[in-house]
CSV table of N, CA and C in Angstrom, one decimal:
chain,number,residue,atom,x,y,z
A,1,UNK,N,11.4,-9.1,-16.2
A,1,UNK,CA,10.9,-7.7,-16.6
A,1,UNK,C,10.8,-6.9,-15.3
A,2,UNK,N,11.0,-5.6,-15.4
A,2,UNK,CA,10.8,-4.7,-14.3
A,2,UNK,C,9.4,-4.2,-14.1
A,3,UNK,N,8.6,-4.2,-15.2
A,3,UNK,CA,7.2,-3.8,-15.2
A,3,UNK,C,6.4,-4.8,-15.9
A,4,UNK,N,5.4,-5.3,-15.2
A,4,UNK,CA,4.5,-6.4,-15.9
A,4,UNK,C,3.3,-5.8,-16.5
A,5,UNK,N,2.8,-4.7,-16.0
A,5,UNK,CA,1.6,-4.1,-16.5
A,5,UNK,C,1.6,-2.6,-16.2
A,6,UNK,N,1.1,-1.8,-17.2
A,6,UNK,CA,0.9,-0.3,-17.0
A,6,UNK,C,-0.4,0.0,-17.6
A,7,UNK,N,-1.3,0.5,-16.8
A,7,UNK,CA,-2.7,0.9,-17.2
A,7,UNK,C,-2.7,2.4,-17.2
A,8,UNK,N,-3.0,3.0,-18.4
A,8,UNK,CA,-3.1,4.4,-18.5
A,8,UNK,C,-4.5,4.9,-18.9
A,9,UNK,N,-5.3,3.9,-19.4
A,9,UNK,CA,-6.7,4.3,-19.8
A,9,UNK,C,-7.6,4.5,-18.6
A,10,UNK,N,-8.6,5.3,-18.8
A,10,UNK,CA,-9.6,5.6,-17.8
A,10,UNK,C,-10.7,4.5,-17.7
A,11,UNK,N,-11.2,4.2,-16.5
A,11,UNK,CA,-12.3,3.3,-16.3
A,11,UNK,C,-12.0,1.8,-16.8
A,12,UNK,N,-10.7,1.4,-16.6
A,12,UNK,CA,-10.3,0.1,-17.0
A,12,UNK,C,-10.5,-0.8,-15.7
A,13,UNK,N,-11.0,-2.0,-16.0
A,13,UNK,CA,-11.2,-3.0,-14.9
A,13,UNK,C,-10.2,-4.1,-15.1
A,14,UNK,N,-9.5,-4.4,-14.0
A,14,UNK,CA,-8.5,-5.5,-14.0
A,14,UNK,C,-9.0,-6.5,-12.9
A,15,UNK,N,-9.2,-7.8,-13.3
A,15,UNK,CA,-9.8,-8.7,-12.3
A,15,UNK,C,-9.1,-10.1,-12.4
A,16,UNK,N,-8.7,-10.6,-11.2
A,16,UNK,CA,-8.3,-12.0,-11.1
A,16,UNK,C,-6.9,-12.3,-11.7
A,17,UNK,N,-6.0,-11.4,-11.7
A,17,UNK,CA,-4.6,-11.7,-12.2
A,17,UNK,C,-3.6,-11.8,-11.1
A,18,UNK,N,-2.7,-12.7,-11.2
A,18,UNK,CA,-1.6,-12.8,-10.3
A,18,UNK,C,-0.3,-12.3,-10.9
A,19,UNK,N,0.2,-11.3,-10.3
A,19,UNK,CA,1.5,-10.6,-10.7
A,19,UNK,C,2.6,-11.1,-9.8
A,20,UNK,N,3.7,-11.6,-10.3
A,20,UNK,CA,4.8,-12.0,-9.4
A,20,UNK,C,6.1,-12.0,-10.1
A,21,UNK,N,7.2,-11.9,-9.3
A,21,UNK,CA,8.6,-12.0,-9.7
A,21,UNK,C,9.1,-10.9,-10.6
A,22,UNK,N,8.7,-9.7,-10.5
A,22,UNK,CA,9.3,-8.6,-11.3
A,22,UNK,C,10.7,-8.2,-10.8
A,23,UNK,N,11.5,-7.9,-11.7
A,23,UNK,CA,12.9,-7.4,-11.4
A,23,UNK,C,12.9,-5.9,-11.3
A,24,UNK,N,12.0,-5.3,-10.6
A,24,UNK,CA,11.9,-3.9,-10.5
A,24,UNK,C,12.8,-3.3,-9.4
A,25,UNK,N,13.2,-2.0,-9.6
A,25,UNK,CA,14.0,-1.3,-8.7
A,25,UNK,C,13.2,-0.7,-7.5
A,26,UNK,N,13.8,-0.2,-6.5
A,26,UNK,CA,13.1,0.5,-5.4
A,26,UNK,C,12.3,1.6,-6.0
A,27,UNK,N,11.2,1.9,-5.4
A,27,UNK,CA,10.2,2.9,-5.7
A,27,UNK,C,9.6,2.7,-7.1
A,28,UNK,N,9.8,1.6,-7.7
A,28,UNK,CA,9.2,1.3,-9.0
A,28,UNK,C,8.3,0.1,-8.8
A,29,UNK,N,7.0,0.3,-9.3
A,29,UNK,CA,6.0,-0.7,-9.2
A,29,UNK,C,6.0,-1.8,-10.3
A,30,UNK,N,5.7,-3.0,-9.9
A,30,UNK,CA,5.6,-4.1,-10.8
A,30,UNK,C,4.4,-3.9,-11.7
A,31,UNK,N,3.3,-3.4,-11.2
A,31,UNK,CA,2.1,-3.0,-11.9
A,31,UNK,C,1.7,-1.6,-11.6
A,32,UNK,N,1.6,-0.8,-12.6
A,32,UNK,CA,1.3,0.7,-12.5
A,32,UNK,C,-0.1,1.0,-13.0
A,33,UNK,N,-0.9,1.7,-12.1
A,33,UNK,CA,-2.2,2.0,-12.5
A,33,UNK,C,-2.3,3.6,-12.5
A,34,UNK,N,-2.2,4.2,-13.7
A,34,UNK,CA,-2.2,5.6,-13.8
A,34,UNK,C,-3.4,6.1,-14.6
A,35,UNK,N,-4.4,5.3,-14.8
A,35,UNK,CA,-5.6,5.7,-15.5
A,35,UNK,C,-6.7,6.0,-14.4
A,36,UNK,N,-7.4,7.1,-14.5
A,36,UNK,CA,-8.4,7.5,-13.5
A,36,UNK,C,-9.6,6.5,-13.5
A,37,UNK,N,-10.1,6.4,-12.3
A,37,UNK,CA,-11.4,5.6,-12.1
A,37,UNK,C,-11.3,4.1,-12.5
A,38,UNK,N,-10.1,3.6,-12.3
A,38,UNK,CA,-9.9,2.1,-12.6
A,38,UNK,C,-10.4,1.3,-11.4
A,39,UNK,N,-10.6,0.0,-11.7
A,39,UNK,CA,-11.0,-0.9,-10.7
A,39,UNK,C,-10.0,-2.1,-10.8
A,40,UNK,N,-9.5,-2.5,-9.6
A,40,UNK,CA,-8.6,-3.6,-9.5
A,40,UNK,C,-9.2,-4.6,-8.5
A,41,UNK,N,-9.6,-5.8,-8.9
A,41,UNK,CA,-10.3,-6.7,-8.1
A,41,UNK,C,-9.7,-8.1,-8.1
A,42,UNK,N,-9.6,-8.7,-6.9
A,42,UNK,CA,-9.2,-10.1,-6.8
A,42,UNK,C,-7.9,-10.4,-7.4
A,43,UNK,N,-6.9,-9.5,-7.3
A,43,UNK,CA,-5.6,-9.7,-7.9
A,43,UNK,C,-4.6,-9.9,-6.8
A,44,UNK,N,-3.5,-10.5,-7.1
A,44,UNK,CA,-2.4,-10.8,-6.2
A,44,UNK,C,-1.1,-10.1,-6.8
A,45,UNK,N,-0.4,-9.4,-5.9
A,45,UNK,CA,0.8,-8.7,-6.3
A,45,UNK,C,1.9,-9.3,-5.3
A,46,UNK,N,2.8,-10.2,-5.8
A,46,UNK,CA,3.6,-10.8,-4.9
A,46,UNK,C,5.1,-11.0,-5.4
A,47,UNK,N,6.0,-10.9,-4.5
A,47,UNK,CA,7.4,-11.2,-4.7
A,47,UNK,C,8.1,-10.4,-5.7
A,48,UNK,N,7.6,-9.1,-5.9
A,48,UNK,CA,8.4,-8.2,-6.7
A,48,UNK,C,9.7,-7.8,-6.0
A,49,UNK,N,10.7,-7.5,-6.7
A,49,UNK,CA,11.9,-7.0,-6.1
A,49,UNK,C,11.7,-5.7,-5.4
A,50,UNK,N,10.9,-4.8,-6.0
A,50,UNK,CA,10.7,-3.5,-5.4
A,50,UNK,C,9.3,-3.4,-4.8
A,51,UNK,N,8.4,-2.6,-5.5
A,51,UNK,CA,7.0,-2.4,-5.1
A,51,UNK,C,6.1,-3.3,-5.9
A,52,UNK,N,5.1,-3.8,-5.2
A,52,UNK,CA,4.1,-4.7,-5.9
A,52,UNK,C,3.2,-3.9,-6.8
A,53,UNK,N,2.5,-2.9,-6.4
A,53,UNK,CA,1.6,-2.1,-7.3
A,53,UNK,C,1.7,-0.6,-6.9
A,54,UNK,N,1.5,0.2,-8.0
A,54,UNK,CA,1.6,1.6,-7.8
A,54,UNK,C,0.3,2.3,-8.3
A,55,UNK,N,-0.3,3.1,-7.5
A,55,UNK,CA,-1.6,3.8,-7.8
A,55,UNK,C,-1.2,5.2,-8.0
A,56,UNK,N,-1.5,5.7,-9.2
A,56,UNK,CA,-1.1,7.1,-9.6
A,56,UNK,C,-2.1,7.9,-10.3
A,57,UNK,N,-3.4,7.7,-10.0
A,57,UNK,CA,-4.5,8.5,-10.6
A,57,UNK,C,-5.7,8.5,-9.6
A,58,UNK,N,-6.6,9.4,-9.9
A,58,UNK,CA,-7.7,9.6,-8.9
A,58,UNK,C,-8.8,8.6,-9.2
A,59,UNK,N,-9.6,8.3,-8.1
A,59,UNK,CA,-10.8,7.5,-8.2
A,59,UNK,C,-10.5,6.0,-8.4
A,60,UNK,N,-9.4,5.5,-8.1
A,60,UNK,CA,-9.1,4.0,-8.3
A,60,UNK,C,-9.7,3.3,-7.1
A,61,UNK,N,-10.3,2.1,-7.4
A,61,UNK,CA,-10.9,1.3,-6.4
A,61,UNK,C,-10.1,-0.1,-6.4
A,62,UNK,N,-9.6,-0.5,-5.3
A,62,UNK,CA,-8.9,-1.7,-5.1
A,62,UNK,C,-9.7,-2.6,-4.2
A,63,UNK,N,-10.1,-3.8,-4.7
A,63,UNK,CA,-11.0,-4.6,-3.8
A,63,UNK,C,-10.5,-6.1,-3.8
A,64,UNK,N,-10.4,-6.6,-2.6
A,64,UNK,CA,-10.0,-8.0,-2.4
A,64,UNK,C,-8.7,-8.4,-3.0
A,65,UNK,N,-7.7,-7.6,-2.9
A,65,UNK,CA,-6.4,-7.8,-3.5
A,65,UNK,C,-5.4,-8.2,-2.4
A,66,UNK,N,-4.4,-8.9,-2.8
A,66,UNK,CA,-3.3,-9.3,-1.8
A,66,UNK,C,-2.0,-8.7,-2.3
A,67,UNK,N,-1.2,-8.2,-1.4
A,67,UNK,CA,0.1,-7.6,-1.6
A,67,UNK,C,1.0,-8.4,-0.7
A,68,UNK,N,1.8,-9.3,-1.3
A,68,UNK,CA,2.5,-10.3,-0.4
A,68,UNK,C,4.0,-10.4,-0.7
A,69,UNK,N,4.8,-10.3,0.3
A,69,UNK,CA,6.2,-10.6,0.3
A,69,UNK,C,6.9,-9.9,-0.8
A,70,UNK,N,6.6,-8.6,-1.1
A,70,UNK,CA,7.4,-7.8,-2.0
A,70,UNK,C,8.6,-7.3,-1.4
A,71,UNK,N,9.6,-7.0,-2.2
A,71,UNK,CA,10.9,-6.6,-1.7
A,71,UNK,C,11.0,-5.3,-0.9
A,72,UNK,N,10.2,-4.3,-1.4
A,72,UNK,CA,10.2,-3.0,-0.7
A,72,UNK,C,8.9,-2.7,-0.1
A,73,UNK,N,7.8,-2.6,-0.9
A,73,UNK,CA,6.5,-2.2,-0.4
A,73,UNK,C,5.5,-3.1,-1.1
A,74,UNK,N,4.4,-3.3,-0.4
A,74,UNK,CA,3.2,-4.0,-1.0
A,74,UNK,C,2.6,-3.1,-2.1
A,75,UNK,N,2.4,-1.8,-1.8
A,75,UNK,CA,1.9,-0.9,-2.8
A,75,UNK,C,2.3,0.5,-2.4
A,76,UNK,N,2.3,1.4,-3.4
A,76,UNK,CA,2.5,2.8,-3.2
A,76,UNK,C,1.4,3.6,-3.9
A,77,UNK,N,1.2,4.8,-3.4
A,77,UNK,CA,0.1,5.7,-4.0
A,77,UNK,C,0.7,7.1,-4.0
A,78,UNK,N,0.6,7.7,-5.1
A,78,UNK,CA,1.1,9.1,-5.3
A,78,UNK,C,0.0,9.9,-6.1
A,79,UNK,N,-0.6,10.9,-5.4
A,79,UNK,CA,-1.6,11.7,-6.0
A,79,UNK,C,-2.8,10.8,-6.4
A,80,UNK,N,-3.1,9.8,-5.7
A,80,UNK,CA,-4.2,8.9,-5.9
A,80,UNK,C,-5.4,9.4,-5.1
A,81,UNK,N,-5.9,10.5,-5.5
A,81,UNK,CA,-7.0,11.1,-4.8
A,81,UNK,C,-8.3,10.2,-4.9
A,82,UNK,N,-9.0,10.1,-3.8
A,82,UNK,CA,-10.2,9.3,-3.7
A,82,UNK,C,-9.9,7.8,-3.9
A,83,UNK,N,-8.7,7.3,-3.6
A,83,UNK,CA,-8.4,5.9,-3.7
A,83,UNK,C,-9.2,5.2,-2.6
A,84,UNK,N,-9.8,4.1,-3.0
A,84,UNK,CA,-10.6,3.2,-2.1
A,84,UNK,C,-9.9,1.9,-2.1
A,85,UNK,N,-9.5,1.4,-0.9
A,85,UNK,CA,-8.8,0.1,-0.8
A,85,UNK,C,-9.7,-0.7,0.2
A,86,UNK,N,-10.4,-1.7,-0.3
A,86,UNK,CA,-11.3,-2.5,0.6
A,86,UNK,C,-11.0,-4.0,0.6
A,87,UNK,N,-11.1,-4.6,1.7
A,87,UNK,CA,-11.0,-6.0,1.9
A,87,UNK,C,-9.7,-6.6,1.3
A,88,UNK,N,-8.6,-5.9,1.6
A,88,UNK,CA,-7.3,-6.4,1.0
A,88,UNK,C,-6.4,-6.9,2.1
A,89,UNK,N,-5.4,-7.7,1.7
A,89,UNK,CA,-4.4,-8.2,2.6
A,89,UNK,C,-3.0,-7.7,2.2
A,90,UNK,N,-2.3,-7.1,3.1
A,90,UNK,CA,-1.0,-6.6,2.9
A,90,UNK,C,-0.1,-7.2,3.9
A,91,UNK,N,0.7,-8.2,3.4
A,91,UNK,CA,1.4,-9.1,4.4
A,91,UNK,C,2.9,-9.4,3.9
A,92,UNK,N,3.8,-9.3,4.9
A,92,UNK,CA,5.1,-9.8,4.7
A,92,UNK,C,6.0,-9.0,3.8
A,93,UNK,N,5.7,-7.7,3.6
A,93,UNK,CA,6.5,-6.9,2.6
A,93,UNK,C,7.8,-6.4,3.2
A,94,UNK,N,8.7,-5.9,2.4
A,94,UNK,CA,10.1,-5.5,2.7
A,94,UNK,C,11.0,-6.7,3.0
A,95,UNK,N,10.9,-7.7,2.1
A,95,UNK,CA,11.7,-8.9,2.2
A,95,UNK,C,13.2,-8.6,1.9
A,96,UNK,N,13.5,-7.5,1.2
A,96,UNK,CA,14.8,-7.1,0.8
A,96,UNK,C,15.5,-6.2,1.9
A,97,UNK,N,14.7,-5.9,2.9
A,97,UNK,CA,15.2,-5.1,4.1
A,97,UNK,C,15.6,-3.7,3.7
A,98,UNK,N,14.8,-3.0,2.9
A,98,UNK,CA,15.1,-1.6,2.6
A,98,UNK,C,15.0,-0.8,3.8
A,99,UNK,N,15.6,0.4,3.8
A,99,UNK,CA,15.7,1.3,4.9
A,99,UNK,C,14.3,1.7,5.3
A,100,UNK,N,13.9,1.4,6.5
A,100,UNK,CA,12.5,1.7,7.0
A,100,UNK,C,12.2,3.2,7.1
A,101,UNK,N,13.3,4.0,7.4
A,101,UNK,CA,13.1,5.4,7.5
A,101,UNK,C,12.9,6.1,6.2
A,102,UNK,N,13.2,5.4,5.1
A,102,UNK,CA,13.1,6.0,3.8
A,102,UNK,C,11.8,5.6,3.1
A,103,UNK,N,11.6,4.2,3.0
A,103,UNK,CA,10.3,3.8,2.4
A,103,UNK,C,10.4,2.2,2.4
A,104,UNK,N,9.7,1.6,3.3
A,104,UNK,CA,9.7,0.2,3.3
A,104,UNK,C,8.5,-0.3,4.2
A,105,UNK,N,8.0,-1.5,3.9
A,105,UNK,CA,6.9,-2.1,4.7
A,105,UNK,C,5.7,-2.4,3.9
A,106,UNK,N,4.5,-2.2,4.5
A,106,UNK,CA,3.3,-2.4,3.8
A,106,UNK,C,3.0,-1.5,2.6
A,107,UNK,N,3.1,-0.2,2.8
A,107,UNK,CA,2.8,0.7,1.7
A,107,UNK,C,3.2,2.1,2.1
A,108,UNK,N,3.2,3.0,1.2
A,108,UNK,CA,3.4,4.5,1.4
A,108,UNK,C,2.5,5.3,0.5
A,109,UNK,N,1.8,6.2,1.1
A,109,UNK,CA,0.9,7.1,0.4
A,109,UNK,C,1.4,8.5,0.5
A,110,UNK,N,1.5,9.2,-0.7
A,110,UNK,CA,2.1,10.6,-0.7
A,110,UNK,C,1.1,11.5,-1.5
A,111,UNK,N,0.8,12.7,-1.0
A,111,UNK,CA,0.0,13.7,-1.7
A,111,UNK,C,-1.3,13.2,-2.2
A,112,UNK,N,-2.0,12.4,-1.4
A,112,UNK,CA,-3.3,11.8,-1.7
A,112,UNK,C,-4.4,12.5,-0.9
A,113,UNK,N,-5.5,12.8,-1.5
A,113,UNK,CA,-6.7,13.4,-0.8
A,113,UNK,C,-7.9,12.4,-0.8
A,114,UNK,N,-8.5,12.3,0.3
A,114,UNK,CA,-9.8,11.5,0.3
A,114,UNK,C,-9.6,10.0,0.2
A,115,UNK,N,-8.5,9.5,0.7
A,115,UNK,CA,-8.3,8.0,0.6
A,115,UNK,C,-9.2,7.4,1.7
A,116,UNK,N,-9.7,6.2,1.3
A,116,UNK,CA,-10.5,5.4,2.2
A,116,UNK,C,-9.8,4.0,2.2
A,117,UNK,N,-9.4,3.5,3.4
A,117,UNK,CA,-8.8,2.2,3.6
A,117,UNK,C,-9.8,1.5,4.6
A,118,UNK,N,-10.4,0.4,4.1
A,118,UNK,CA,-11.4,-0.2,5.0
A,118,UNK,C,-11.3,-1.8,4.9
A,119,UNK,N,-11.7,-2.4,6.0
A,119,UNK,CA,-11.8,-3.8,6.2
A,119,UNK,C,-10.6,-4.6,5.6
A,120,UNK,N,-9.4,-4.0,5.8
A,120,UNK,CA,-8.2,-4.6,5.3
A,120,UNK,C,-7.2,-5.0,6.4
A,121,UNK,N,-6.3,-5.9,6.1
A,121,UNK,CA,-5.3,-6.4,7.1
A,121,UNK,C,-3.9,-6.0,6.6
A,122,UNK,N,-3.2,-5.5,7.6
A,122,UNK,CA,-1.8,-5.1,7.4
A,122,UNK,C,-1.0,-5.8,8.4
A,123,UNK,N,-0.4,-6.9,8.0
A,123,UNK,CA,0.2,-7.8,9.0
A,123,UNK,C,1.6,-8.3,8.6
A,124,UNK,N,2.5,-8.4,9.6
A,124,UNK,CA,3.8,-9.0,9.5
A,124,UNK,C,4.7,-8.3,8.4
A,125,UNK,N,4.6,-7.0,8.3
A,125,UNK,CA,5.4,-6.3,7.4
A,125,UNK,C,6.7,-5.9,8.1
A,126,UNK,N,7.8,-5.9,7.4
A,126,UNK,CA,9.1,-5.5,7.9
A,126,UNK,C,9.2,-4.0,7.8
A,127,UNK,N,8.5,-3.3,8.6
A,127,UNK,CA,8.4,-1.8,8.5
A,127,UNK,C,7.1,-1.5,9.0
A,128,UNK,N,6.6,-0.3,8.5
A,128,UNK,CA,5.2,0.2,8.8
A,128,UNK,C,4.2,-0.6,8.1
A,129,UNK,N,3.0,-0.7,8.8
A,129,UNK,CA,1.8,-1.3,8.1
A,129,UNK,C,1.3,-0.3,7.0
A,130,UNK,N,0.9,0.9,7.4
A,130,UNK,CA,0.4,1.9,6.5
A,130,UNK,C,1.1,3.2,6.9
A,131,UNK,N,1.7,3.9,5.8
A,131,UNK,CA,2.4,5.1,6.0
A,131,UNK,C,1.8,6.2,5.1
A,132,UNK,N,1.1,7.1,5.7
A,132,UNK,CA,0.7,8.3,5.0
A,132,UNK,C,1.8,9.3,5.2
A,133,UNK,N,2.5,9.7,4.2
A,133,UNK,CA,3.7,10.5,4.3
A,133,UNK,C,3.6,11.8,3.4
A,134,UNK,N,3.5,12.9,3.9
A,134,UNK,CA,3.5,14.2,3.4
A,134,UNK,C,2.3,14.5,2.4
A,135,UNK,N,1.6,15.5,2.8
A,135,UNK,CA,0.6,16.1,1.9
A,135,UNK,C,-0.7,15.3,1.7
A,136,UNK,N,-1.0,14.4,2.6
A,136,UNK,CA,-2.2,13.7,2.5
A,136,UNK,C,-3.3,14.4,3.2
A,137,UNK,N,-4.5,14.4,2.7
A,137,UNK,CA,-5.6,15.2,3.4
A,137,UNK,C,-6.9,14.3,3.4
A,138,UNK,N,-7.6,14.5,4.5
A,138,UNK,CA,-9.0,14.0,4.6
A,138,UNK,C,-9.1,12.5,4.3
A,139,UNK,N,-8.2,11.7,4.9
A,139,UNK,CA,-8.3,10.2,4.7
A,139,UNK,C,-9.0,9.5,5.8
A,140,UNK,N,-9.5,8.4,5.5
A,140,UNK,CA,-10.2,7.5,6.5
A,140,UNK,C,-9.6,6.1,6.5
A,141,UNK,N,-9.4,5.6,7.7
A,141,UNK,CA,-9.0,4.2,7.9
A,141,UNK,C,-9.9,3.6,8.9
A,142,UNK,N,-10.7,2.6,8.5
A,142,UNK,CA,-11.7,2.0,9.3
A,142,UNK,C,-11.8,0.5,9.2
A,143,UNK,N,-12.1,-0.1,10.3
A,143,UNK,CA,-12.4,-1.6,10.4
A,143,UNK,C,-11.2,-2.4,9.8
A,144,UNK,N,-10.0,-2.0,10.1
A,144,UNK,CA,-8.8,-2.7,9.7
A,144,UNK,C,-8.1,-3.4,10.8
A,145,UNK,N,-7.2,-4.4,10.5
A,145,UNK,CA,-6.4,-5.0,11.4
A,145,UNK,C,-4.9,-4.7,11.1
A,146,UNK,N,-4.2,-4.2,12.1
A,146,UNK,CA,-2.8,-3.9,12.1
A,146,UNK,C,-2.1,-4.8,13.1
A,147,UNK,N,-1.4,-5.8,12.6
A,147,UNK,CA,-0.8,-6.8,13.6
A,147,UNK,C,0.6,-7.2,13.2
A,148,UNK,N,1.4,-7.2,14.2
A,148,UNK,CA,2.8,-7.8,14.1
A,148,UNK,C,3.6,-7.1,13.0
A,149,UNK,N,3.4,-5.9,12.7
A,149,UNK,CA,4.3,-5.1,11.8
A,149,UNK,C,5.5,-4.7,12.7
A,150,UNK,N,6.7,-4.8,12.1
A,150,UNK,CA,7.9,-4.5,12.9
A,150,UNK,C,8.0,-3.1,13.4
A,151,UNK,N,7.4,-2.1,12.6
A,151,UNK,CA,7.3,-0.7,13.1
A,151,UNK,C,5.8,-0.5,13.4
A,152,UNK,N,5.5,0.8,13.4
A,152,UNK,CA,4.1,1.2,13.8
A,152,UNK,C,3.1,0.6,12.8
A,153,UNK,N,1.9,0.2,13.3
A,153,UNK,CA,0.9,-0.3,12.4
A,153,UNK,C,0.4,0.8,11.4
A,154,UNK,N,0.2,2.0,12.0
A,154,UNK,CA,-0.3,3.2,11.2
A,154,UNK,C,0.5,4.4,11.5
A,155,UNK,N,1.0,5.0,10.5
A,155,UNK,CA,1.9,6.2,10.7
A,155,UNK,C,1.4,7.3,9.8
A,156,UNK,N,1.0,8.5,10.4
A,156,UNK,CA,0.5,9.6,9.7
A,156,UNK,C,1.4,10.8,9.9
A,157,UNK,N,2.1,11.1,8.8
A,157,UNK,CA,3.2,12.1,8.9
A,157,UNK,C,3.0,13.3,8.0
A,158,UNK,N,3.2,14.5,8.5
A,158,UNK,CA,3.1,15.7,7.7
A,158,UNK,C,1.9,15.7,6.8
A,159,UNK,N,0.7,15.4,7.3
A,159,UNK,CA,-0.5,15.3,6.6
A,159,UNK,C,-1.6,15.9,7.5
A,160,UNK,N,-2.8,16.0,7.0
A,160,UNK,CA,-3.9,16.7,7.7
A,160,UNK,C,-5.2,16.0,7.5
A,161,UNK,N,-5.9,15.7,8.6
A,161,UNK,CA,-7.3,15.3,8.6
A,161,UNK,C,-7.5,13.8,8.5
A,162,UNK,N,-6.8,13.0,9.2
A,162,UNK,CA,-7.0,11.5,9.3
A,162,UNK,C,-8.2,11.2,10.2
A,163,UNK,N,-9.1,10.4,9.8
A,163,UNK,CA,-10.2,9.9,10.6
A,163,UNK,C,-10.0,8.4,10.7
A,164,UNK,N,-9.3,7.9,11.7
A,164,UNK,CA,-9.1,6.5,11.9
A,164,UNK,C,-10.0,6.0,13.0
A,165,UNK,N,-10.8,5.0,12.8
A,165,UNK,CA,-11.7,4.5,13.8
A,165,UNK,C,-12.1,3.1,13.6
A,166,UNK,N,-12.4,2.4,14.7
A,166,UNK,CA,-12.9,1.0,14.7
A,166,UNK,C,-11.8,0.1,14.1
A,167,UNK,N,-10.6,0.3,14.4
A,167,UNK,CA,-9.5,-0.5,14.0
A,167,UNK,C,-8.9,-1.3,15.1
A,168,UNK,N,-8.2,-2.4,14.8
A,168,UNK,CA,-7.5,-3.2,15.9
A,168,UNK,C,-6.0,-3.2,15.6
A,169,UNK,N,-5.2,-2.8,16.7
A,169,UNK,CA,-3.8,-2.8,16.6
A,169,UNK,C,-3.2,-3.7,17.7
A,170,UNK,N,-2.4,-4.7,17.2
A,170,UNK,CA,-1.8,-5.6,18.2
A,170,UNK,C,-0.4,-6.0,17.7
A,171,UNK,N,0.6,-6.0,18.6
A,171,UNK,CA,1.9,-6.5,18.4
A,171,UNK,C,2.7,-5.7,17.4
A,172,UNK,N,2.5,-4.4,17.2
A,172,UNK,CA,3.3,-3.6,16.3
A,172,UNK,C,4.4,-2.9,17.0
A,173,UNK,N,5.4,-2.5,16.2
A,173,UNK,CA,6.5,-1.7,16.8
A,173,UNK,C,7.5,-2.4,17.7
A,174,UNK,N,7.6,-3.7,17.5
A,174,UNK,CA,8.5,-4.5,18.4
A,174,UNK,C,9.8,-4.9,17.8
A,175,UNK,N,10.2,-4.2,16.7
A,175,UNK,CA,11.5,-4.5,16.1
A,175,UNK,C,12.6,-4.2,17.1
A,176,UNK,N,13.7,-4.9,17.0
A,176,UNK,CA,14.8,-4.7,17.9
A,176,UNK,C,15.6,-3.4,17.7
A,177,UNK,N,15.5,-2.8,16.5
A,177,UNK,CA,16.2,-1.6,16.1
A,177,UNK,C,15.4,-0.4,16.6
A,178,UNK,N,15.9,0.2,17.7
A,178,UNK,CA,15.2,1.4,18.3
A,178,UNK,C,15.2,2.6,17.5
A,179,UNK,N,15.9,2.7,16.4
A,179,UNK,CA,15.9,3.9,15.5
A,179,UNK,C,14.8,3.8,14.5
A,180,UNK,N,14.0,2.6,14.4
A,180,UNK,CA,13.0,2.5,13.5
A,180,UNK,C,11.8,3.3,13.8
A,181,UNK,N,11.1,3.8,12.8
A,181,UNK,CA,9.9,4.6,12.9
A,181,UNK,C,8.8,3.8,13.8
A,182,UNK,N,8.3,4.4,14.8
A,182,UNK,CA,7.3,3.8,15.6
A,182,UNK,C,7.6,2.7,16.5
A,183,UNK,N,8.9,2.3,16.6
A,183,UNK,CA,9.3,1.2,17.4
A,183,UNK,C,9.3,1.7,18.9
């Protein structure tokens, strides 16, 4: 199946589910969360062909989730205002070697306001660790680890008002391809 779950209801809580092996295309999420104020806790999104999870509504909280070895991205966010991502692991994504200048690696956030990413790890992604791309505003990244991503650990592009503090960056941007973002 290309999509394993689609949540459209508001205030839905999803807890403790492992999602894996979706036959989804690029830019398509295996699990889509488009209901406002949802909570996703203790879930694993792994080995999708395309994107592990997609956040498409305001006020979503993601806690203690893992996004592992997905073909294109661990997760994507589009107009996910006030998204809070806490205590998560985003590791080893872009296993299908998608074009890094287009969309590949740990994740990509587009047109999101007030995002908070905290106490999370972005490691060993084949591309960027975190990519805020176009139209993001007033985001915070704090107390995170960005390690051994092949491109930049954190990339903030065509956006306004990032407050990144108390993070650790080590071993990022060491891919052999000099045309890669942040290398």
